[in-house]
Coordinates of C-alpha atoms in Angstrom, one line a residue:
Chain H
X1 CA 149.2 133.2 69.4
X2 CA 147.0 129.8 69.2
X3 CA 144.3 129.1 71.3
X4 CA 144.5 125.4 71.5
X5 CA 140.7 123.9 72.0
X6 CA 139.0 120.3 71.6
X7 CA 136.3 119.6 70.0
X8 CA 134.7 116.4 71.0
X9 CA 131.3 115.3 68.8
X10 CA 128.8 113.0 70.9
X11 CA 127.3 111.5 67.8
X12 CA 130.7 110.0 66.5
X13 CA 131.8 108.4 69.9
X14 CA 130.6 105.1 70.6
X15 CA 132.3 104.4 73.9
X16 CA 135.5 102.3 73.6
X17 CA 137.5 103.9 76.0
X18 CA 140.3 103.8 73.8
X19 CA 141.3 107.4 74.3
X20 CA 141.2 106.4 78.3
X21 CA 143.7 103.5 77.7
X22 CA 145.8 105.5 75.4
X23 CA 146.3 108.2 77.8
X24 CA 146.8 106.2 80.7
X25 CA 149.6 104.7 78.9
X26 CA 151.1 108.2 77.6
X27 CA 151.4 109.7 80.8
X28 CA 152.1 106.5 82.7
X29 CA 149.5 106.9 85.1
X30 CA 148.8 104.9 88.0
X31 CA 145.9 102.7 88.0
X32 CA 143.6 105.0 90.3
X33 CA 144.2 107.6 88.0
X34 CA 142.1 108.6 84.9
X35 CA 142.3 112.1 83.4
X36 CA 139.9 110.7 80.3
X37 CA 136.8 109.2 82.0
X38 CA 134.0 108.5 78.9
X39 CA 131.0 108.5 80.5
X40 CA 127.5 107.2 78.8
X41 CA 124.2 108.3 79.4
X42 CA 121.3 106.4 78.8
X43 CA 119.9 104.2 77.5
X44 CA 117.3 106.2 76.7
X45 CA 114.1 106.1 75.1
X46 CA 112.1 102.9 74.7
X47 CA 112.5 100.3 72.5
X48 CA 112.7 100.0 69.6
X49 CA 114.2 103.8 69.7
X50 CA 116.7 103.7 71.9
X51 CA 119.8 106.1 72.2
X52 CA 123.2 105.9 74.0
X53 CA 125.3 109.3 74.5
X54 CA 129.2 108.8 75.3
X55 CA 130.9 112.1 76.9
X56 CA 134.4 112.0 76.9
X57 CA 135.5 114.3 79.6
X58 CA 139.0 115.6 80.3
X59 CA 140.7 118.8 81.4
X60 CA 138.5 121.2 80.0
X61 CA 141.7 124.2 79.8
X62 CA 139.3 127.1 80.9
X63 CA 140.0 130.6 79.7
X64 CA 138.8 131.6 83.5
X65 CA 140.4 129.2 85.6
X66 CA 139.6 128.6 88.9
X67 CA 142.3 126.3 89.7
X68 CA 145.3 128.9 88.6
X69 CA 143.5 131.1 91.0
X70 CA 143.4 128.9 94.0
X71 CA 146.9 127.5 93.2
X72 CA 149.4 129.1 96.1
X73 CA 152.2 127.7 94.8
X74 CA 152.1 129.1 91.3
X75 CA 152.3 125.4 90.4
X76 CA 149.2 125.9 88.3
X77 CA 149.2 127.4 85.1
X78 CA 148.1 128.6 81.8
X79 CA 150.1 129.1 78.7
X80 CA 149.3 131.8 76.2
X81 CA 148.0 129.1 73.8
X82 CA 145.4 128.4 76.4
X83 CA 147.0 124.9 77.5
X84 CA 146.4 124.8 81.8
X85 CA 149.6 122.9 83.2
X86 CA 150.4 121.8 86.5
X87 CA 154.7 122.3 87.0
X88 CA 155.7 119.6 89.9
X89 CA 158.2 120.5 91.2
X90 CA 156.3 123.4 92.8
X91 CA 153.0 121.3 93.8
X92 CA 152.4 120.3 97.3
X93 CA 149.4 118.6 97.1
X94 CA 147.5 121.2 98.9
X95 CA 144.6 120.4 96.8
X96 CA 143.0 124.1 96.3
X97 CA 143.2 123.4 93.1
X98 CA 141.6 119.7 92.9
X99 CA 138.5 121.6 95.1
X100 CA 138.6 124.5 92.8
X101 CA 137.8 122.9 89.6
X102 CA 134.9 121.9 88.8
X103 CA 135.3 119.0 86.0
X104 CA 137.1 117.1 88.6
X105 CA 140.2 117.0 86.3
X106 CA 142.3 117.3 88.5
X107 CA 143.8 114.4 90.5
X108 CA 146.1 113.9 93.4
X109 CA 149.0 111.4 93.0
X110 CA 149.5 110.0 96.3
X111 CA 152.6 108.2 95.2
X112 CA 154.0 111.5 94.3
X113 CA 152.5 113.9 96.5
X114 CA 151.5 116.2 94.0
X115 CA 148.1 116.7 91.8
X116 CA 148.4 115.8 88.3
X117 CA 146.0 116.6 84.9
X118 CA 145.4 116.3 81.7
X119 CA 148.2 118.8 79.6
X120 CA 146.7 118.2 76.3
X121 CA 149.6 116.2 75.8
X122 CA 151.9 119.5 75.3
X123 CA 155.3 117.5 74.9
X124 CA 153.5 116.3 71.7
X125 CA 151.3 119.5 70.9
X126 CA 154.7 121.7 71.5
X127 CA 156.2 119.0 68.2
X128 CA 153.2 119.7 66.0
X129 CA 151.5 116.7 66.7
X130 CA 148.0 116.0 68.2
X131 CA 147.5 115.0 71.7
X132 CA 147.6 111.1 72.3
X133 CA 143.6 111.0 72.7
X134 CA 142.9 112.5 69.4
X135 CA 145.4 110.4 67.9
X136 CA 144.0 107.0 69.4
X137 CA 139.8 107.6 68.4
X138 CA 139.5 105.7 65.5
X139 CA 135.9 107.2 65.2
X140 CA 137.6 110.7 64.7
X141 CA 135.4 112.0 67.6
X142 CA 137.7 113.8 69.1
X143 CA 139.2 117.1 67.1
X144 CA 142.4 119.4 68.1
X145 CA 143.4 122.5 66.6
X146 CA 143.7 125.9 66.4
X147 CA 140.4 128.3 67.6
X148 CA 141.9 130.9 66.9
X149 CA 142.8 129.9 63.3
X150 CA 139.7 130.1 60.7
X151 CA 140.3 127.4 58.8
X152 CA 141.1 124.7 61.2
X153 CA 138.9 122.5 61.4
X154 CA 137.6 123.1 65.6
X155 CA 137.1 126.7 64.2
X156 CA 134.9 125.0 61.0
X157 CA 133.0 122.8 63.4
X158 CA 132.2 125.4 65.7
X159 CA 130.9 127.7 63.4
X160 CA 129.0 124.8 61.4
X161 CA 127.6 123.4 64.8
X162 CA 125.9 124.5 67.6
X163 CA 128.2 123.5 70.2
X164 CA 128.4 123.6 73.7
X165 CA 130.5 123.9 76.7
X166 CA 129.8 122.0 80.0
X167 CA 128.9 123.8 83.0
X168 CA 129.0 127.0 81.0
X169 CA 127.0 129.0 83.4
X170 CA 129.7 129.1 86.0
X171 CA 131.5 131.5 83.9
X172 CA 134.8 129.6 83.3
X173 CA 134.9 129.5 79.5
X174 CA 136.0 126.1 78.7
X175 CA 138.5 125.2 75.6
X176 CA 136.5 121.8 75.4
X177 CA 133.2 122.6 73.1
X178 CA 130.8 119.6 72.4
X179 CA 128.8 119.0 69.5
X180 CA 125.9 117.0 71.6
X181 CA 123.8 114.4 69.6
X182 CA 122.4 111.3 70.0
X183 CA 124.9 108.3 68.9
X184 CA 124.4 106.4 65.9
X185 CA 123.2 109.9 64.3
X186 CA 126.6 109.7 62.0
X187 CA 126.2 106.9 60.2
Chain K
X1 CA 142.8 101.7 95.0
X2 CA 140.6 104.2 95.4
X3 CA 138.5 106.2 92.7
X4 CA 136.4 108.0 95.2
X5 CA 136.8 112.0 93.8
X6 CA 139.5 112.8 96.2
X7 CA 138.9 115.8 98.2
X8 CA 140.3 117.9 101.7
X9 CA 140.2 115.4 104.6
X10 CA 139.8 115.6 107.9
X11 CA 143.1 117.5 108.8
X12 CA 141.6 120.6 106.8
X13 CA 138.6 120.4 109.4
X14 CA 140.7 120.3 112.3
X15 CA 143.2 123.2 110.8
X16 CA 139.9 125.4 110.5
X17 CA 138.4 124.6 114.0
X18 CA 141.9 125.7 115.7
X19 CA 142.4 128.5 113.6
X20 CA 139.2 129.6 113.7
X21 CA 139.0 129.3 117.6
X22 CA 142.4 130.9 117.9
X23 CA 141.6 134.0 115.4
X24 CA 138.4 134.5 117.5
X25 CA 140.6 134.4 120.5
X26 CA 142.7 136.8 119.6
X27 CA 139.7 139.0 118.1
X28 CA 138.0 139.3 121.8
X29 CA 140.9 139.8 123.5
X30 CA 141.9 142.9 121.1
X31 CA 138.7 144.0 121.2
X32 CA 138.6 143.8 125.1
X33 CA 142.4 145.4 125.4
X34 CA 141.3 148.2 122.7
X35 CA 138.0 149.6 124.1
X36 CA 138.9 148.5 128.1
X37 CA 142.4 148.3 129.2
X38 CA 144.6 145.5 130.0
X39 CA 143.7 142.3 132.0
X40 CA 140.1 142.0 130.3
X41 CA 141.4 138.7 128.9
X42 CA 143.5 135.9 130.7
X43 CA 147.0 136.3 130.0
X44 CA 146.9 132.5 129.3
X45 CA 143.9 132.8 126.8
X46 CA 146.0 135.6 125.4
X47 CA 148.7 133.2 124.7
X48 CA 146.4 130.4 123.7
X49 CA 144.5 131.8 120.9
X50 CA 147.8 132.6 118.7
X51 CA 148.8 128.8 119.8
X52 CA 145.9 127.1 118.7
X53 CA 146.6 129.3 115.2
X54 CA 149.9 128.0 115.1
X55 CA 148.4 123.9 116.2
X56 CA 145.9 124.5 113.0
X57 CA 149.0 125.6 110.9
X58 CA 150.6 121.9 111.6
X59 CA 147.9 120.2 110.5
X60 CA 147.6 122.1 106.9
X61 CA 151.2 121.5 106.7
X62 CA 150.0 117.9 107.5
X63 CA 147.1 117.8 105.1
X64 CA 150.0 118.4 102.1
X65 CA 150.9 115.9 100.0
X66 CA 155.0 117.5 100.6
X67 CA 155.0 118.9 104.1
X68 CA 158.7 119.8 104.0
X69 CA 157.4 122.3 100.6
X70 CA 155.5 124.4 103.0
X71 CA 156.6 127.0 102.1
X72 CA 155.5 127.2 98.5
X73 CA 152.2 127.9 99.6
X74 CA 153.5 131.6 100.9
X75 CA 154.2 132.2 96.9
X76 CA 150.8 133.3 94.8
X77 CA 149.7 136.5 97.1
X78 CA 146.2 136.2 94.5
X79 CA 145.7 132.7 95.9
X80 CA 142.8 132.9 99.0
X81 CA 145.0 129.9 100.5
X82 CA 148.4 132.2 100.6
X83 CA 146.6 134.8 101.8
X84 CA 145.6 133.2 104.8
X85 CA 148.9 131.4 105.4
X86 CA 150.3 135.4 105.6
X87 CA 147.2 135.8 108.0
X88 CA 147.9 133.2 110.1
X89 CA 151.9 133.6 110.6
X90 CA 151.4 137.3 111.2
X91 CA 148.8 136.5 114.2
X92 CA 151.0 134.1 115.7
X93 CA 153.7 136.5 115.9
X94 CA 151.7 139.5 116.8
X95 CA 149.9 137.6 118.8
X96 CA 151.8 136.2 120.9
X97 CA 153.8 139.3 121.5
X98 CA 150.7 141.1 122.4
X99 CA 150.2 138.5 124.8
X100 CA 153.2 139.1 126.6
X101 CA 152.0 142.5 127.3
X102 CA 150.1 140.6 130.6
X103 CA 153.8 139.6 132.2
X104 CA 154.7 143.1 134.1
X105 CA 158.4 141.9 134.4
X106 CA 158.9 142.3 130.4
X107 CA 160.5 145.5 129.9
X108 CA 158.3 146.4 127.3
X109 CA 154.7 145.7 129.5
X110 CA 154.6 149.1 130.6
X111 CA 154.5 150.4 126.8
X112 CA 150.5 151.2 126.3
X113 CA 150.3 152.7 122.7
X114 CA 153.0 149.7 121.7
X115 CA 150.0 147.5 123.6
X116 CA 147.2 149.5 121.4
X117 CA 148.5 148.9 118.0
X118 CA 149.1 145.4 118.5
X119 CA 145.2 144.9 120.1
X120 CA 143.8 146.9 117.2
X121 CA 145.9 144.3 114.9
X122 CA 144.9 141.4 116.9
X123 CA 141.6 142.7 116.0
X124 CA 142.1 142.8 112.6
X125 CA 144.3 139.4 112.0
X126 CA 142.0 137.2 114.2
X127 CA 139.1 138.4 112.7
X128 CA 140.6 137.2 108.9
X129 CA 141.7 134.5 110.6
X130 CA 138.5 133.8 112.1
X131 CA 136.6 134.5 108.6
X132 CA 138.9 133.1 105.6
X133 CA 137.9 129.3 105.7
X134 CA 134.5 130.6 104.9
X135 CA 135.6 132.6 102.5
X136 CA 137.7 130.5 100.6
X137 CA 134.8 127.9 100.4
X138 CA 132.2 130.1 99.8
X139 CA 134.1 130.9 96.7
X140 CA 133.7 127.2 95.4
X141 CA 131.7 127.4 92.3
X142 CA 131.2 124.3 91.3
X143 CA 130.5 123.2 95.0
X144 CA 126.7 123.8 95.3
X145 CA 126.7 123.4 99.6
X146 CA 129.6 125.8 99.8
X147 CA 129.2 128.7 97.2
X148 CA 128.1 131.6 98.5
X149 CA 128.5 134.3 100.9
X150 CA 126.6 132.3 104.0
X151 CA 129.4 130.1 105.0
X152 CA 131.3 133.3 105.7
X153 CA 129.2 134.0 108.5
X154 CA 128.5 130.6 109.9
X155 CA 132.4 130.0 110.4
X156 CA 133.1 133.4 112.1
X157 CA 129.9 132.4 113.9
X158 CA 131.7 129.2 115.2
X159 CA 135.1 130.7 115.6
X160 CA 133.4 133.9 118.0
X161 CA 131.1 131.0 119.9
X162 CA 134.9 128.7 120.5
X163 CA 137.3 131.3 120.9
X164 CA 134.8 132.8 123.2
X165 CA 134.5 129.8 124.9
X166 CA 137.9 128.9 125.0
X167 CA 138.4 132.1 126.7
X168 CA 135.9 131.6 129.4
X169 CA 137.7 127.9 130.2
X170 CA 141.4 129.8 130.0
X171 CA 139.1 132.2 132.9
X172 CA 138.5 129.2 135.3
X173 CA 142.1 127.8 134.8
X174 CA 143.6 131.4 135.4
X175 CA 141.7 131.6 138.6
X176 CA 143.1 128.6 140.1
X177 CA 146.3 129.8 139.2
X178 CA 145.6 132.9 141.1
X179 CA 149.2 132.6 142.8
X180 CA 151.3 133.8 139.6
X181 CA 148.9 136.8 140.2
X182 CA 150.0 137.2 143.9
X183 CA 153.5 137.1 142.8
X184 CA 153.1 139.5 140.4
X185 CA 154.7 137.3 137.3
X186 CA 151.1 137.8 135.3
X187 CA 148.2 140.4 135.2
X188 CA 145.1 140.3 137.5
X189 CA 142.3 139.1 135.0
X190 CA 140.0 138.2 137.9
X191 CA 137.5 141.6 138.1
X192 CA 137.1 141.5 134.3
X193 CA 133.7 142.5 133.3
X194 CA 134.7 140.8 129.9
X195 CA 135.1 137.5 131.5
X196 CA 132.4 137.8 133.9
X197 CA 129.6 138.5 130.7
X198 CA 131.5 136.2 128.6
X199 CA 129.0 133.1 129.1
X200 CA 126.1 135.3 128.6
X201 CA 127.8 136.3 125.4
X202 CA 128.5 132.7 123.9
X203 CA 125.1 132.1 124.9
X204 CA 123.6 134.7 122.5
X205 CA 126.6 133.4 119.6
X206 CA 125.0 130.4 120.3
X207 CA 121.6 131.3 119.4
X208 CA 122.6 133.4 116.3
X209 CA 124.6 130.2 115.8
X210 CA 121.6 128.2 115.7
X211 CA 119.1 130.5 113.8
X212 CA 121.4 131.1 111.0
X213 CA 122.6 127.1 110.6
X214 CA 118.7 126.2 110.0
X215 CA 118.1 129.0 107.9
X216 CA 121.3 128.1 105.9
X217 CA 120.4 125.0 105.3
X218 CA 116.7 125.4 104.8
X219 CA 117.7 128.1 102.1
X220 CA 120.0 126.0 100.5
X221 CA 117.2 123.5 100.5
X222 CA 114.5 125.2 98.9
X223 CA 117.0 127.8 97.2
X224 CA 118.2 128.3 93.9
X225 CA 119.3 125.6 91.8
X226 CA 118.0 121.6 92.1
X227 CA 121.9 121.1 93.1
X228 CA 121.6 122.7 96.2
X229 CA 118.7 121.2 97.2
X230 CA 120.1 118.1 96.8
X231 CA 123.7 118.8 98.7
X232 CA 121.2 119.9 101.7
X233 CA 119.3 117.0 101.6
X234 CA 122.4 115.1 103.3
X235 CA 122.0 117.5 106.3
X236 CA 118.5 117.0 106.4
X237 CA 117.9 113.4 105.6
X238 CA 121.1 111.9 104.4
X239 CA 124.5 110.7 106.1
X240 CA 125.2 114.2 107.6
X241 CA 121.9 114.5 109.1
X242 CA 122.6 112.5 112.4
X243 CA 125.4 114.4 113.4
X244 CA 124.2 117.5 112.4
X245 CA 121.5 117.5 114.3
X246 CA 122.4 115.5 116.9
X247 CA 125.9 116.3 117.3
X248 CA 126.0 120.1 116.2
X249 CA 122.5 121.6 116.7
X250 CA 121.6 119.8 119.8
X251 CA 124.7 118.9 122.1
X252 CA 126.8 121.4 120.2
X253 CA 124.6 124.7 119.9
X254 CA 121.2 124.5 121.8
X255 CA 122.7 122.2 125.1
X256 CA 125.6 124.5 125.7
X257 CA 123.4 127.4 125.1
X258 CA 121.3 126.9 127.9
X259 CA 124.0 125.9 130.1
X260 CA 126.0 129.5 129.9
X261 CA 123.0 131.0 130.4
X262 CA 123.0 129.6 134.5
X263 CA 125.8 131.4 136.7
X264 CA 126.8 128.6 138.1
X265 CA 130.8 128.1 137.2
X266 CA 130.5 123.6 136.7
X267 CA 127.4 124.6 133.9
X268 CA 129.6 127.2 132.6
X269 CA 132.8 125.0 132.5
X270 CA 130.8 122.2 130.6
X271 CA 128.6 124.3 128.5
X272 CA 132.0 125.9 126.9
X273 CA 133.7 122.2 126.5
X274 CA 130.4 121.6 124.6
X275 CA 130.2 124.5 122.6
X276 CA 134.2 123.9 121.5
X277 CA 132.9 119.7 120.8
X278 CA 129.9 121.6 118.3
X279 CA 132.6 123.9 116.6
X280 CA 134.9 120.9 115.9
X281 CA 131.2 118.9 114.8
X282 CA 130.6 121.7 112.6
X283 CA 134.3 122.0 110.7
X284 CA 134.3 118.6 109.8
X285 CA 130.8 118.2 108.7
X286 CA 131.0 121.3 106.6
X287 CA 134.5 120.4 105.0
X288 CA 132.7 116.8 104.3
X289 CA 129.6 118.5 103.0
X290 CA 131.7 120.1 99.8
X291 CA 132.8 116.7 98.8
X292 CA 130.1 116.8 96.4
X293 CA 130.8 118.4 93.3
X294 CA 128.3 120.0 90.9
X295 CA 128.4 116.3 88.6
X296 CA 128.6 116.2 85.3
X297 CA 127.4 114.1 82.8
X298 CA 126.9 110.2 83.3
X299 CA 129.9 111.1 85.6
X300 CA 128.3 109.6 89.0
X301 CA 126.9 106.4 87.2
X302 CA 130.6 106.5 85.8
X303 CA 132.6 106.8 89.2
X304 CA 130.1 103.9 90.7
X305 CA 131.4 101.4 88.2
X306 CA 134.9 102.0 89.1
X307 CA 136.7 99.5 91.7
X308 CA 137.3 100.5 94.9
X309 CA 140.3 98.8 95.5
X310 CA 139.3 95.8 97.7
X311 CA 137.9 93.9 94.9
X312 CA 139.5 90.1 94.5
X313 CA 141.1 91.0 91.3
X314 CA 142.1 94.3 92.2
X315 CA 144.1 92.3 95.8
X316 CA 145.7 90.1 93.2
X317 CA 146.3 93.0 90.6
X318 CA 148.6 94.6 93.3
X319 CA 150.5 91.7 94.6
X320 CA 151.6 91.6 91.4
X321 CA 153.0 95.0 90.8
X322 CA 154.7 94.8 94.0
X323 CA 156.4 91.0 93.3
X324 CA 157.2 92.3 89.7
X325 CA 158.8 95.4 91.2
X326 CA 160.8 93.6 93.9

């Protein structure tokens, strides 16, 4: 069985936001929802040497996840291939889960009255294809494939790179692994 | 709009205070029944505690985002939140049938070991009841003022301190209802010993209350990891601090303290109302105080940036959606 994982590289993204827009759009969102947020640190450094980092953040589709467990509706779930789902016709809003996690990926629709998340885009994964974020970054920062499988290329990266996972000391073992670097370091 | 990191609100904090209150309720008056006999409690506290259980119930159901689903939250028995649902439906039952174990016309009154079983499950049931909002916060990794096994204690804290207090008030409205007793519809509560050492009881809750609030908060201060620190900080210095210390420590722990400590009943009366007024302080200031996640990345200068909703743009933004949809 797969083990679906992103890997997202730091140095290659420079911050357009176009993986927000395009997911927004996907999964028809509402405009208080974002499951893609790219957020920037810096500048940093003095000038002339100044450095930027981008971090695209999103569901991060833990191996030990702490919103399945705090889900009392069995709305949350995870699939063998590691993809976390939310199914809505069971969710009530109760928001154990939205507490629970601790990316902050997940999100309540008010509208709906259910909470709502990035699914790597598993319509499209379950068809072959990529999820619509990895398909929109034109800087190719964003990588989906099989960990499990050694010569995809997440498995080539993470073996290549030193990667790492956010929040990794809380034990939840997320799919998401980033290859951290300053920007501009790709060129 | 709003792109504030949505999180429980204030119903939560009123479904743990009632709960909380009402699963300490029934904890005393188990306890009482199980080591002294019957008519250690007020039959109407009795009757309250599973009440107020079943008043903190609603307002979960409220706090949903599908009320009428309910019942989906009974599904996932290794969910901390289903658990407690169980908890709570099973003490409102139990409880309230144990509570009609004070009305000597029920056929069933007369039944002691029936009376027994259900006071040693009262006993059990409020004291989960009492205990699992602290439990399932404390279990909040990522939720540096919450995590860890301390909130446990400082919510059964609260609920003993407002169930006992809620019992000593039920005490003083059962006495001047004394005429039920005379007609023999309800138990005689009035030579409890429980009752009577009640106040001195909440008084010492109250103090353990207090000692273990500044030494959780100091610990979480100067304790393990700089996100800690910082969640504490809003208790000490921040937008919690006023009402913590003002609200909670002072009028809601130390004031009421010193009041059921006199033997006069007016103190008594007022110095449980305050203690209840601190428990409710406490439940919403310590569901507020997990808003704050463990933030990652650029993720706070991120969420700042966003609008709030009442921006020019944003006014016109939704006028628009609403014209184009009509």
């Amino acid at each position: 069985m797969a083990h679906y994982a992103m890997v997202i590289d730091t140095r290659r993204c420079i911050g357009c936001h176009s993986c927000t827009v395009a997911c927004k759009v996907h999964n028809e969102l509402p405009v208080d929802m974002i499951y893609n947020p790219v957020t920037t640190i810096g500048p940093i450094g003095v000038f002339p040497n100044l450095h930027m980092v981008h971090i695209p953040l999103l569901c991060m589709h833990c191996e030990n996840t702490p919103c399945v467990d705090a889900c009392p509706t069995k709305a949350s779930l995870r699939r063998e291939d590691g993809i976390v789902w939310i199914d809505e016709t069971k969710c009530v809003s109760c928001k154990a889960c939205v507490m629970a996690c601790p990316y902050g990926a997940r999100i309540p629709n008010h509208g709906k009255g259910i909470v709502q998340k990035c699914d790597f885009c598993m319509d499209r994964v379950d068809q072959g294809k990529v999820p619509r974020c990895v398909q929109s970054c034109h800087q190719k920062a964003r990588i989906f494939g099989d960990l499990d499988d050694p010569n995809s290329e997440v498995s080539i990266l993470t073996n290549k790179h030193h990667t790492v996972r956010l929040l990794d000391e809380l034990g939840t073992k997320p799919s998401v692994l980033y290859i951290y670097g300053l920007g501009g370091q790709m060129r | 709009m709003s792109h504030k990191h949505d999180s429980w609100g204030w119903m939560l904090a009123v479904d743990f205070f009632f709960a909380g209150m009402g699963g300490a309720m029934l904890f005393i008056a188990g306890i009482a029944d199980f080591i002294l006999g019957a008519g250690n409690t007020s039959v109407l506290g009795n009757f309250i505690g599973p009440v107020f259980i079943a008043i903190g119930a609603c307002f979960l159901i409220l706090e949903l985002g599908r009320p009428f689903q309910a019942f989906r939250v009974f599904m996932n028995p290794k969910a901390i939140l289903t658990f407690g649902a169980w908890n709570m439906t099973f003490a409102i039952v139990l409880g309230i049938i144990f509570a009609s174990f004070g009305i000597p016309v029920l056929p069933w009154s007369g039944l002691t070991v029936l009376r027994k079983i259900l006071a040693a499950l009262c006993i059990v049931l409020g004291f989960v009841v009492a205990t699992y909002p602290g439990v399932l916060l404390g279990r909040h990794k990522a939720r540096p003022f919450w995590n860890g096994p301390g909130i446990m204690v400082l919510f059964f804290l609260s609920s003993l301190v407002t169930g006992a207090a809620a019992h000593i008030l039920c005490g003083f409205i059962f006495g001047e209802s004394s005429w039920l007793v005379s007609q023999g519809l309800i138990l005689d509560a009035s030579g409890s010993v429980v009752l009577a050492d009640l106040p001195h009881i909440t008084a010492i809750f109250l103090l353990f209350q207090l000692i273990f609030w500044v030494g959780y908060v100091w610990i979480k201060f100067s304790g393990a990891s700089e996100r800690e620190a910082k969640a504490a900080q809003r208790w000490i210095h921040g937008d919690l601090s006023t009402s913590f210390k003002l609200g909670f420590i002072f009028w809601g722990t130390i004031v009421p303290m010193v009041l059921l400590i006199f033997t006069q009943h007016v103190l008594q009366i007022v110095g449980a109302c305050l203690a209840i007024v601190g428990g409710m302080i406490m439940r919403y200031l310590a569901v507020r105080g997990g808003e704050d996640r463990t933030w990652l990345p650029g993720e706070l200068k991120y969420r700042s940036k966003l609008p709030h909703g009442d921006e020019e743009f944003m006014k016109v933004f939704v006028t628009q959606r609403r014209t184009d949809r009509c």
